[in-house]
Coordinates of C-alpha atoms and ligand atoms in Angstrom, one line a residue:
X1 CA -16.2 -44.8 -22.5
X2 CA -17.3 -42.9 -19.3
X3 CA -16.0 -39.1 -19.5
X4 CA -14.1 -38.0 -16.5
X5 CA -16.7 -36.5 -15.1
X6 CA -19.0 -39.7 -15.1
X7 CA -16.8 -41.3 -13.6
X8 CA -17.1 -39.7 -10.4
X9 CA -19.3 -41.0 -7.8
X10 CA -22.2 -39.1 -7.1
X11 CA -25.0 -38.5 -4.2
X12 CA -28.2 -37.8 -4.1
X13 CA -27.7 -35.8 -1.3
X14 CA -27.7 -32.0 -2.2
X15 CA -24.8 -31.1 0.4
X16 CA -24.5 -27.8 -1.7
X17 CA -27.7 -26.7 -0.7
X18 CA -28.4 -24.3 2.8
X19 CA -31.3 -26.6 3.0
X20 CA -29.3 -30.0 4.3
X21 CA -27.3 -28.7 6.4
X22 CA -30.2 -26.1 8.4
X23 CA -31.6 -29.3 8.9
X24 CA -30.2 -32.7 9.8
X25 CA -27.6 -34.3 7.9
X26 CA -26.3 -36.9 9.7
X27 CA -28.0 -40.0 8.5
X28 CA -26.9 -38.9 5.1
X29 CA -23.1 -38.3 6.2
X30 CA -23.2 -41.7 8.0
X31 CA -24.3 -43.2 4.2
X32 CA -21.4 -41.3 2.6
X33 CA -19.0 -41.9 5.3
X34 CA -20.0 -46.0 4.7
X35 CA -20.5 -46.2 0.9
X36 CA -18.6 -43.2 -1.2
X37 CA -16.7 -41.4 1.3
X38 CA -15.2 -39.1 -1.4
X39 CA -18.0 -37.6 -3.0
X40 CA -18.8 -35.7 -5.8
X41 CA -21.6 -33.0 -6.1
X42 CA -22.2 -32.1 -10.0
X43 CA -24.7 -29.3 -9.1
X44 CA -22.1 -26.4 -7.4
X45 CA -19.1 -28.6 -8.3
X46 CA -16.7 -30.0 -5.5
X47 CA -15.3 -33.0 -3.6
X48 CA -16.8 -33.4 -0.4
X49 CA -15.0 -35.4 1.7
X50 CA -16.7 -37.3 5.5
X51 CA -13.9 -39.2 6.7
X52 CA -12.2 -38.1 9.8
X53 CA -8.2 -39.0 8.4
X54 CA -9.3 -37.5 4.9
X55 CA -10.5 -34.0 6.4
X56 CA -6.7 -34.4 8.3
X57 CA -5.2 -34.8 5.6
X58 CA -6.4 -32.0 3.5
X59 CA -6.0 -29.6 6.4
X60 CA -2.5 -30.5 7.1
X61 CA -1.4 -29.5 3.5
X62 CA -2.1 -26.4 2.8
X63 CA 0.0 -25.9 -0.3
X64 CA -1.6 -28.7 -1.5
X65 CA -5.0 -27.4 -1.1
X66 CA -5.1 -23.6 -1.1
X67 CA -7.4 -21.1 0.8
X68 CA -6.7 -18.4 -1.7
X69 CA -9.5 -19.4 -3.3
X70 CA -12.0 -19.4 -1.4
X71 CA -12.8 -21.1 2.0
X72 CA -16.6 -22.0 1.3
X73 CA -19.2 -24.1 -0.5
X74 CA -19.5 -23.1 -4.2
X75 CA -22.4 -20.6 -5.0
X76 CA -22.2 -19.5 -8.5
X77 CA -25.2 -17.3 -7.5
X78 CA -23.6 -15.7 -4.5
X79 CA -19.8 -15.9 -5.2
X80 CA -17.5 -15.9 -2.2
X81 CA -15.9 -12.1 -1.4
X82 CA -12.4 -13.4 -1.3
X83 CA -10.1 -10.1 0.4
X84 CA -6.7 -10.8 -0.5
X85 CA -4.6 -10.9 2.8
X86 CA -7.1 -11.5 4.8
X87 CA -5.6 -14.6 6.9
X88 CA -8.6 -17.1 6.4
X89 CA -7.4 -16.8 2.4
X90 CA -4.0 -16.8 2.6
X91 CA -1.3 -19.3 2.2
X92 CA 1.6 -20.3 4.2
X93 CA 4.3 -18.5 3.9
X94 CA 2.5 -14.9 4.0
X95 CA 0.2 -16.9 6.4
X96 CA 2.5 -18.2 9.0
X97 CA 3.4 -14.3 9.1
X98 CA 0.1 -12.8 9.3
X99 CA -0.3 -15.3 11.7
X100 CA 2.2 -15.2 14.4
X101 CA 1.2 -11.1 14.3
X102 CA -2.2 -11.9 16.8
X103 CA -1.2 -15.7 17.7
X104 CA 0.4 -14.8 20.9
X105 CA -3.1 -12.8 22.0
X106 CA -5.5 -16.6 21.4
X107 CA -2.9 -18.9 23.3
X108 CA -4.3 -20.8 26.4
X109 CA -2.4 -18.9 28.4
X110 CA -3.5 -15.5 27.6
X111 CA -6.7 -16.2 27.1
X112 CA -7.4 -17.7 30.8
X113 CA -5.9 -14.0 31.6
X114 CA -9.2 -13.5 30.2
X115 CA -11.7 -15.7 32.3
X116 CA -12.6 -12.7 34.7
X117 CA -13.9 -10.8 32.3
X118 CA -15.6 -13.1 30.6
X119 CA -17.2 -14.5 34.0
X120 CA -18.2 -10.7 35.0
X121 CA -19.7 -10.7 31.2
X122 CA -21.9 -13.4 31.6
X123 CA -22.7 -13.4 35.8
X124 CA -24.4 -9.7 33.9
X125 CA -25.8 -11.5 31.2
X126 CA -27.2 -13.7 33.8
X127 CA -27.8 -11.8 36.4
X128 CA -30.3 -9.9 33.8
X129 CA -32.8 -12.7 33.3
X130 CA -36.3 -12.3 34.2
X131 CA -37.4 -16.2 35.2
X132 CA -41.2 -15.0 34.8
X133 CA -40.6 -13.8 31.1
X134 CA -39.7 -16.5 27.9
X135 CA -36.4 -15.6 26.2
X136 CA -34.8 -16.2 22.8
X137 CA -32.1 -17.6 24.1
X138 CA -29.4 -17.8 20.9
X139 CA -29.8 -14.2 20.8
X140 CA -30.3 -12.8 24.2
X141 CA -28.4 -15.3 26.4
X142 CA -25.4 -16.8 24.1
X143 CA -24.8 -13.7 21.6
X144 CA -23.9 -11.3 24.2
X145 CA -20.6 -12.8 25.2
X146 CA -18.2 -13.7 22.3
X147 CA -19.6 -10.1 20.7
X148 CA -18.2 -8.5 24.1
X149 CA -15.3 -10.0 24.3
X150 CA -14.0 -9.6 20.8
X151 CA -14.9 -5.8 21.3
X152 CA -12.6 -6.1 24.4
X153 CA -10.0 -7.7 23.1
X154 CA -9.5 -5.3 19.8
X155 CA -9.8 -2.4 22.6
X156 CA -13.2 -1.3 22.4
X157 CA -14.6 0.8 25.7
X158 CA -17.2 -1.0 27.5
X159 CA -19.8 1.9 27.1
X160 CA -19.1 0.9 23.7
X161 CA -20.3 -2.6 23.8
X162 CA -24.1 -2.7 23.1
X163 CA -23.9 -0.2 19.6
X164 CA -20.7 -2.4 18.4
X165 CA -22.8 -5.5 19.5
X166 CA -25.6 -4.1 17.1
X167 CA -23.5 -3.4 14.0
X168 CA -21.7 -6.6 14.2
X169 CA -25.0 -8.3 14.5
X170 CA -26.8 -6.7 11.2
X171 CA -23.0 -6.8 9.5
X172 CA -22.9 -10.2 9.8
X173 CA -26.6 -10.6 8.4
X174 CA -28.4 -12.6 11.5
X175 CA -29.6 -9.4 13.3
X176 CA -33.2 -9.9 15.0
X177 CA -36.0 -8.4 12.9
X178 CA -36.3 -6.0 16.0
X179 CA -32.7 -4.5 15.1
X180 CA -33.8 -2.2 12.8
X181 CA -30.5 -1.6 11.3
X182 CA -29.8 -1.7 7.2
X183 CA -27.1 -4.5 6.0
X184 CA -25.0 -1.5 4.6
X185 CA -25.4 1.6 6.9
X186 CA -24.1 -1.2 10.1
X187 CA -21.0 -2.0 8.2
X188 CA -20.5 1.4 7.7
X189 CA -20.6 2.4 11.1
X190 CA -18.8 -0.5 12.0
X191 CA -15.7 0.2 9.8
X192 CA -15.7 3.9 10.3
X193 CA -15.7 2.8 14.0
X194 CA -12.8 0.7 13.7
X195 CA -11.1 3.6 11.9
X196 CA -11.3 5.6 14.9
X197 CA -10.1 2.8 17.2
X198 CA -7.1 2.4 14.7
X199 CA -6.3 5.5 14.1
X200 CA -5.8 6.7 18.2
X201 CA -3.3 3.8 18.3
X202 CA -1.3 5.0 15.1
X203 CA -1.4 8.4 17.0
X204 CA 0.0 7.3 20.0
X205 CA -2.8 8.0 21.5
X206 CA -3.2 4.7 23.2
X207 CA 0.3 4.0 23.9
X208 CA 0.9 1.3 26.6
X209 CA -2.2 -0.3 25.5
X210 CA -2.0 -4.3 25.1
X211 CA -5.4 -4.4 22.7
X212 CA -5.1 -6.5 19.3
X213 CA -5.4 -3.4 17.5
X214 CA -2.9 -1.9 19.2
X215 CA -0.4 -5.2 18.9
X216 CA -1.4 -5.2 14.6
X217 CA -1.1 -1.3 14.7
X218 CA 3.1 -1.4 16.1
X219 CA 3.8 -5.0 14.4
X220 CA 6.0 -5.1 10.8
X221 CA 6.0 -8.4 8.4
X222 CA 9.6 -8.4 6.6
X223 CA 10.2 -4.5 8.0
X224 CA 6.7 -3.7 6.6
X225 CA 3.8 -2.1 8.8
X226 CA 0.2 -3.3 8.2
X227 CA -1.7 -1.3 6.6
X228 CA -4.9 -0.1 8.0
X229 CA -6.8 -1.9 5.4
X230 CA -5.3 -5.0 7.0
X231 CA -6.0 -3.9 10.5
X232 CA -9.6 -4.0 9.4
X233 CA -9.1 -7.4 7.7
X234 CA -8.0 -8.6 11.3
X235 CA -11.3 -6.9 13.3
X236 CA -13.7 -8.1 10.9
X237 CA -11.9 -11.4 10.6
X238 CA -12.4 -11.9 14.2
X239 CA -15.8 -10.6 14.6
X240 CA -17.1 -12.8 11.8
X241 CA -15.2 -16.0 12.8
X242 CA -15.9 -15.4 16.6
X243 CA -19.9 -14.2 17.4
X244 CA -21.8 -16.6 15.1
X245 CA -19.9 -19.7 16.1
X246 CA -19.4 -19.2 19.6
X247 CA -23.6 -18.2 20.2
X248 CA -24.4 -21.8 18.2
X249 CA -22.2 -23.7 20.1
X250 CA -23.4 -22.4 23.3
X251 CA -27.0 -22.7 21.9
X252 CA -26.8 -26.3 20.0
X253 CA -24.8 -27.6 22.8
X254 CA -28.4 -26.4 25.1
X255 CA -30.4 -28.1 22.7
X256 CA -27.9 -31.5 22.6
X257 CA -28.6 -31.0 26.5
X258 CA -32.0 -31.0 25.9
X259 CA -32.4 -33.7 23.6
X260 CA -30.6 -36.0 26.0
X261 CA -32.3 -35.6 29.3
X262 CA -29.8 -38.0 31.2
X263 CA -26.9 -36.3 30.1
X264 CA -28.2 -33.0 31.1
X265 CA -29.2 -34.3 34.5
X266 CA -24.9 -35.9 35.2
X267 CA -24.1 -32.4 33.9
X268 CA -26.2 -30.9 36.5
X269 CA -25.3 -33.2 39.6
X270 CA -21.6 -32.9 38.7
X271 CA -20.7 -30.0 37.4
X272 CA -17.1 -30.6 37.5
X273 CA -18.0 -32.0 33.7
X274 CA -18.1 -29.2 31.9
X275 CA -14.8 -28.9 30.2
X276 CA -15.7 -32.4 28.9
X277 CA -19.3 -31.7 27.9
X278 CA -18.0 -27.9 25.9
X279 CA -15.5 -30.9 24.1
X280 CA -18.4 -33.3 23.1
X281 CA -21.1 -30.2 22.2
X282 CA -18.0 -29.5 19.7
X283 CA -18.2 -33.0 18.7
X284 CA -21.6 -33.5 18.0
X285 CA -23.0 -30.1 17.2
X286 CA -19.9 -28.9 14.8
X287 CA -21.1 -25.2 14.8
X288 CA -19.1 -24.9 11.7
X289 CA -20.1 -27.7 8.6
X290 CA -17.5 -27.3 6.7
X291 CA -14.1 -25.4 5.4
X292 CA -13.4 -25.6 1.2
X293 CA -9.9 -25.8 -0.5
X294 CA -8.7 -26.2 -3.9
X295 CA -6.3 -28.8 -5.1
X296 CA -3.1 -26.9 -6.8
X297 CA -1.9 -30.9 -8.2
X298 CA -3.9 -34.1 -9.2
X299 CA -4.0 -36.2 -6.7
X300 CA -5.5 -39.3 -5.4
X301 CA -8.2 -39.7 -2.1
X302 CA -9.2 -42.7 -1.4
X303 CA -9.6 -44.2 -4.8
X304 CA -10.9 -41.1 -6.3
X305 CA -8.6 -38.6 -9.1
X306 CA -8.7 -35.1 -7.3
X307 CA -7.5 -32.8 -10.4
X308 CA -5.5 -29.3 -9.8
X309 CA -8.0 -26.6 -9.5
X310 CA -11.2 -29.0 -7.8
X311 CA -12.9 -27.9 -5.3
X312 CA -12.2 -30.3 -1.8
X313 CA -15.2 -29.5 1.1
X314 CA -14.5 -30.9 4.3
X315 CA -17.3 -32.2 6.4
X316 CA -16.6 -31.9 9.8
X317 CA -19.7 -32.7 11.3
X318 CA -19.2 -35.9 9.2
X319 CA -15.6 -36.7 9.9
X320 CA -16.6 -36.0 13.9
X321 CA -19.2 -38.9 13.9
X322 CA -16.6 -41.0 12.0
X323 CA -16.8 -44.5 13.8
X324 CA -13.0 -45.5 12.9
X325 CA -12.2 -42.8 15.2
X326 CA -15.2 -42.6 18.0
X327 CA -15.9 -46.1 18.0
X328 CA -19.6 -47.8 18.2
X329 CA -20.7 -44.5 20.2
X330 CA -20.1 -42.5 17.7
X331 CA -23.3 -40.6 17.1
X332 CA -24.4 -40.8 20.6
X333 CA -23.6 -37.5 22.8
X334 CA -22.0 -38.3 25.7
X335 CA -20.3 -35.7 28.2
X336 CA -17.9 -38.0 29.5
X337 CA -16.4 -38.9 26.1
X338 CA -12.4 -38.8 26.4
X339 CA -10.2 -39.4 24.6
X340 CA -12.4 -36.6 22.1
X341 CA -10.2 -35.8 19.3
X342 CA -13.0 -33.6 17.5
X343 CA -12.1 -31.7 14.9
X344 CA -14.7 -28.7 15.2
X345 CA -12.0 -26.5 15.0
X346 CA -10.3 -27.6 11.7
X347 CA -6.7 -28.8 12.0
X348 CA -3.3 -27.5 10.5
X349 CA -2.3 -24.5 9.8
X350 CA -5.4 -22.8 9.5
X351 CA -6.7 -24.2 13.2
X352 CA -9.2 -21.8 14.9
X353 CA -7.4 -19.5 16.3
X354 CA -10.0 -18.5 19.2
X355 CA -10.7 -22.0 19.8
X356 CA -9.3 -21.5 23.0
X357 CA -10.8 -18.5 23.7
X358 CA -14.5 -20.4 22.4
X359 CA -13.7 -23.2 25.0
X360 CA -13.6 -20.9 27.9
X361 CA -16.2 -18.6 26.8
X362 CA -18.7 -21.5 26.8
X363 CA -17.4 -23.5 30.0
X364 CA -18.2 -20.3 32.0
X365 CA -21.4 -19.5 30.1
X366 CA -22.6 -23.2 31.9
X367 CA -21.3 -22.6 34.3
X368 CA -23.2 -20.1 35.7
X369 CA -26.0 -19.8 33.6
X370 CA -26.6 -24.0 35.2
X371 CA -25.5 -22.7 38.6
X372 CA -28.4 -20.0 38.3
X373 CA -30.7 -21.5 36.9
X374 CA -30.6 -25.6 36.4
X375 CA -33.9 -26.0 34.6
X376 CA -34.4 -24.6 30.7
X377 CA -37.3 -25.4 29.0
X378 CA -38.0 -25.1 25.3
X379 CA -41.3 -23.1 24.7
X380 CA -41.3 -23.7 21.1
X381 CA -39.4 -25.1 18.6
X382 CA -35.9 -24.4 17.8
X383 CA -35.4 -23.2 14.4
X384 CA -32.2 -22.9 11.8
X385 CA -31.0 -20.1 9.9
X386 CA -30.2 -21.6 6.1
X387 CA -26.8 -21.4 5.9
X388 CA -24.0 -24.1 4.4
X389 CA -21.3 -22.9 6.6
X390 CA -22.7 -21.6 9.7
X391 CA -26.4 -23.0 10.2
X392 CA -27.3 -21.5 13.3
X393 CA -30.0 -21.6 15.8
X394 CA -32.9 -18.5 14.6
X395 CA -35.3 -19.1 16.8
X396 CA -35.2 -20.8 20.5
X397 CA -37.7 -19.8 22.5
X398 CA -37.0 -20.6 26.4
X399 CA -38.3 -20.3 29.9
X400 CA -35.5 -20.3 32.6
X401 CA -36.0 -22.0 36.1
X402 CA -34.2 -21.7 39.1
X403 CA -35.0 -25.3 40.5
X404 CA -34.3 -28.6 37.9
Ligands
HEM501 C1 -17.4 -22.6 18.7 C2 -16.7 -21.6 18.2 C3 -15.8 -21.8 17.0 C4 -15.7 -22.7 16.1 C5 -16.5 -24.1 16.0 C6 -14.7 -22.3 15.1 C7 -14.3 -23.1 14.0 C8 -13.3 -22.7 13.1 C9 -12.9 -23.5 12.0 C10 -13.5 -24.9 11.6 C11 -11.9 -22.8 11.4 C12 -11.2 -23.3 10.1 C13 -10.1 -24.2 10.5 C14 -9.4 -24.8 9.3 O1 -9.5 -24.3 8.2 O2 -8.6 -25.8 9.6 C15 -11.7 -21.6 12.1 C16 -10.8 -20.6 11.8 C17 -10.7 -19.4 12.4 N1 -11.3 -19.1 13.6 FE1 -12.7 -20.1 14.6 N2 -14.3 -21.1 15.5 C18 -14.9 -20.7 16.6 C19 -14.6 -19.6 17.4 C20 -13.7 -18.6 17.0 C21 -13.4 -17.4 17.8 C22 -14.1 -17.1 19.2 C23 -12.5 -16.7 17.1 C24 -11.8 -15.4 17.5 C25 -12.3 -14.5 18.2 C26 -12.2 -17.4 15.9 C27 -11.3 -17.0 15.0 C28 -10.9 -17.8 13.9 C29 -9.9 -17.3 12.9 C30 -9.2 -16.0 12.9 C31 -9.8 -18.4 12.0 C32 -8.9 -18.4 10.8 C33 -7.6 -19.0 11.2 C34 -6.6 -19.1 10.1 O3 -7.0 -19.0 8.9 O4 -5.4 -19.2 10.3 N3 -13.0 -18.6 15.9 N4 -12.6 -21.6 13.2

């Protein structure tokens, strides 16, 4: 008699290793979407799931399949630094609270309050380039932005920007080689920074200041304050969730443009496009693979016995190329896609919460970086950092042109 385990269907595909998904997984989700759409991997352990309804599903039942445990691919040799309260791990109802504290500053409507700034951001980013010179352009041209702005948003002074852009970069481990800054002594610097920054709005310093921090700093849960441990939750939160994915989809969605000349060219001669080409770049680059769960019940997936306390990874990548839902098009990239009910952002309760603010950032960032300069050509390859979550662009060397 097969043992449980057995009994599960397997793939060859090792979807637990950086590997797959730094380079390019899609054929392989396309198989798994076709032939064992809930899959299990019997080297880290977990479900992975590459249907579009199935990731819904998971994501809209969150007590079903919690966060507290983790939010990632297993890594027995790297396990996951779960920080209790932090709102990524948490669990309706503590999260709807934590939540609602910093919703109100990510809605649509705030955050187009916010398109000024961010155009001045990147018409300096721009404004910057040397045509004659070959840039990296993940790191000089994309990363700027979403590090600015979350450093304007939590209430960081502008002269400020460039040393908290440097310690968010080497805390969040993808600093160029050139940053010469140490893993440890940046997050340092970072949280004793953010100390200081909390601390003037607990003194009243700051008062009349509509910052995050200064929002977390006054707000109470149930009559309680935050503590500043959960102020600094919240900054890192947002500067880890914010900079990485924000550069890749700005980056990927240049190398999608790239790869697909006539698309690039419709962008060009109609620029009024680009909400609808940031929406399929989402689509079809899926700057973030995947989010984990685990199951607190048994419970049944498409044929297959999910047990209480398995790992469930949802593919989004995969469940954004899912033909049931995008049709016979479904792996091509096309701008004009609408209806384009992606889920790059994740779904549910746990939704992006600067997905808004992610939108915008990268509909300006075309905007005037293809208004400036319509031509970008790749000097070299483009090459991935390994990562299972985040693979993002390393390398992308570029030359910038004013005429296409
Ligand atoms: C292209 C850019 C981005 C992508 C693709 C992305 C993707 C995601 C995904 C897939 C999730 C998990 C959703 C789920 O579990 O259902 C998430 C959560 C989150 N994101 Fe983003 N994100 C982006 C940008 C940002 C930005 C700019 C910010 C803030 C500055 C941000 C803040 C967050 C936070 C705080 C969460 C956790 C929400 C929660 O647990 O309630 N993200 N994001």
């Amino acid at each position: 008699m097969p043992t449980e385990s057995t009994s599960r269907p397997t793939s060859a595909h090792p979807l637990h290793s950086p590997d797959f998904y730094a380079g390019d997984p899609y054929p392989a989700y396309r198989e798994l979407r076709d032939a064992t759409p809930v899959v299990w991997n019997d080297v880290t352990n977990f479900w992975a799931l590459t249907k579009y309804e199935d990731v819904r599903f998971v994501s809209g039942h969150p007590l079903l399949f919690s966060s507290t445990h983790g939010i990632t691919i297993p890594d027995p040799s790297q396990p996951e630094p779960v920080q209790e309260g932090n709102l990524i791990f948490t669990d309706p109802p503590r999260h709807r609270q934590l939540r609602k504290l910093i919703n109100a500053g990510f809605t649509r409507r705030q955050v187009s309050l916010l398109e000024p700034t961010i155009r001045r951001v990147v018409e300096d980013i721009v404004k910057g380039i040397d045509p004659s010179r070959e840039y990296e352009f993940a790191e000089e041209i994309a990363a700027p932005l979403p590090t600015r702005m979350i450093a304007e948003m939590l209430g960081a002074p502008p002269e400020d920007w460039e040393k908290f852009r440097a310690w968010s970069d080497a805390a969040v481990g993808t600093a160029d080689p050139d940053i010469e800054m140490d893993h440890l002594v940046a997050l340092g610097e970072l949280y004793e920074y953010f100390t200081e920054l909390i601390q003037a709005r607990r003194s009243g310093e700051t008062a009349g200041r509509a910052d995050l921090l200064s929002i977390l700093a006054a707000a109470d849960v149930d009559g309680e304050r935050l503590t500043d441990a959960d102020l600094l939750n919240f900054s890192f939160l947002l500067l880890v969730a914010g900079n990485e994915t924000t550069r890749n989809l700005i980056a990927l969605g240049t190398v999608a443009l790239l790869d697909h000349p006539e698309q690039f060219a419709m962008l060009r001669s109609n620029p009024t496009l680009v909400t609808c080409a940031v929406e399929e770049m989402l689509r079809f680059t899926s700057p973030v693979t995947h989010m984990a769960r685990k199951a607190t019940a048994d419970i049944d997936i498409r044929g297959q016995k999910i047990k209480a306390g398995d790992t469930v990874v949802m593919l989004y990548g995969a469940a954004n190329r899912d033909e049931e839902i995008f049709g016979p098009t479904a792996e091509e990239f096309d701008i004009t896609r609408n209806p384009n009910p992606h889920i790059a952002f994740g779904a549910g309760e746990h939704a992006c919460l600067g997905a808004q603010l992610a939108r915008l950032e990268a509909r300006v960032m075309f905007e005037v970086l293809l208004g400036t300069y319509p031509s970008i050509e790749l000097t070299g390859d483009v090459t991935r950092l390994r990562a299972t979550m985040v693979p993002g662009v390393k390398r992308m060397p570029v030359r910038l042109g004013a005429n296409a």
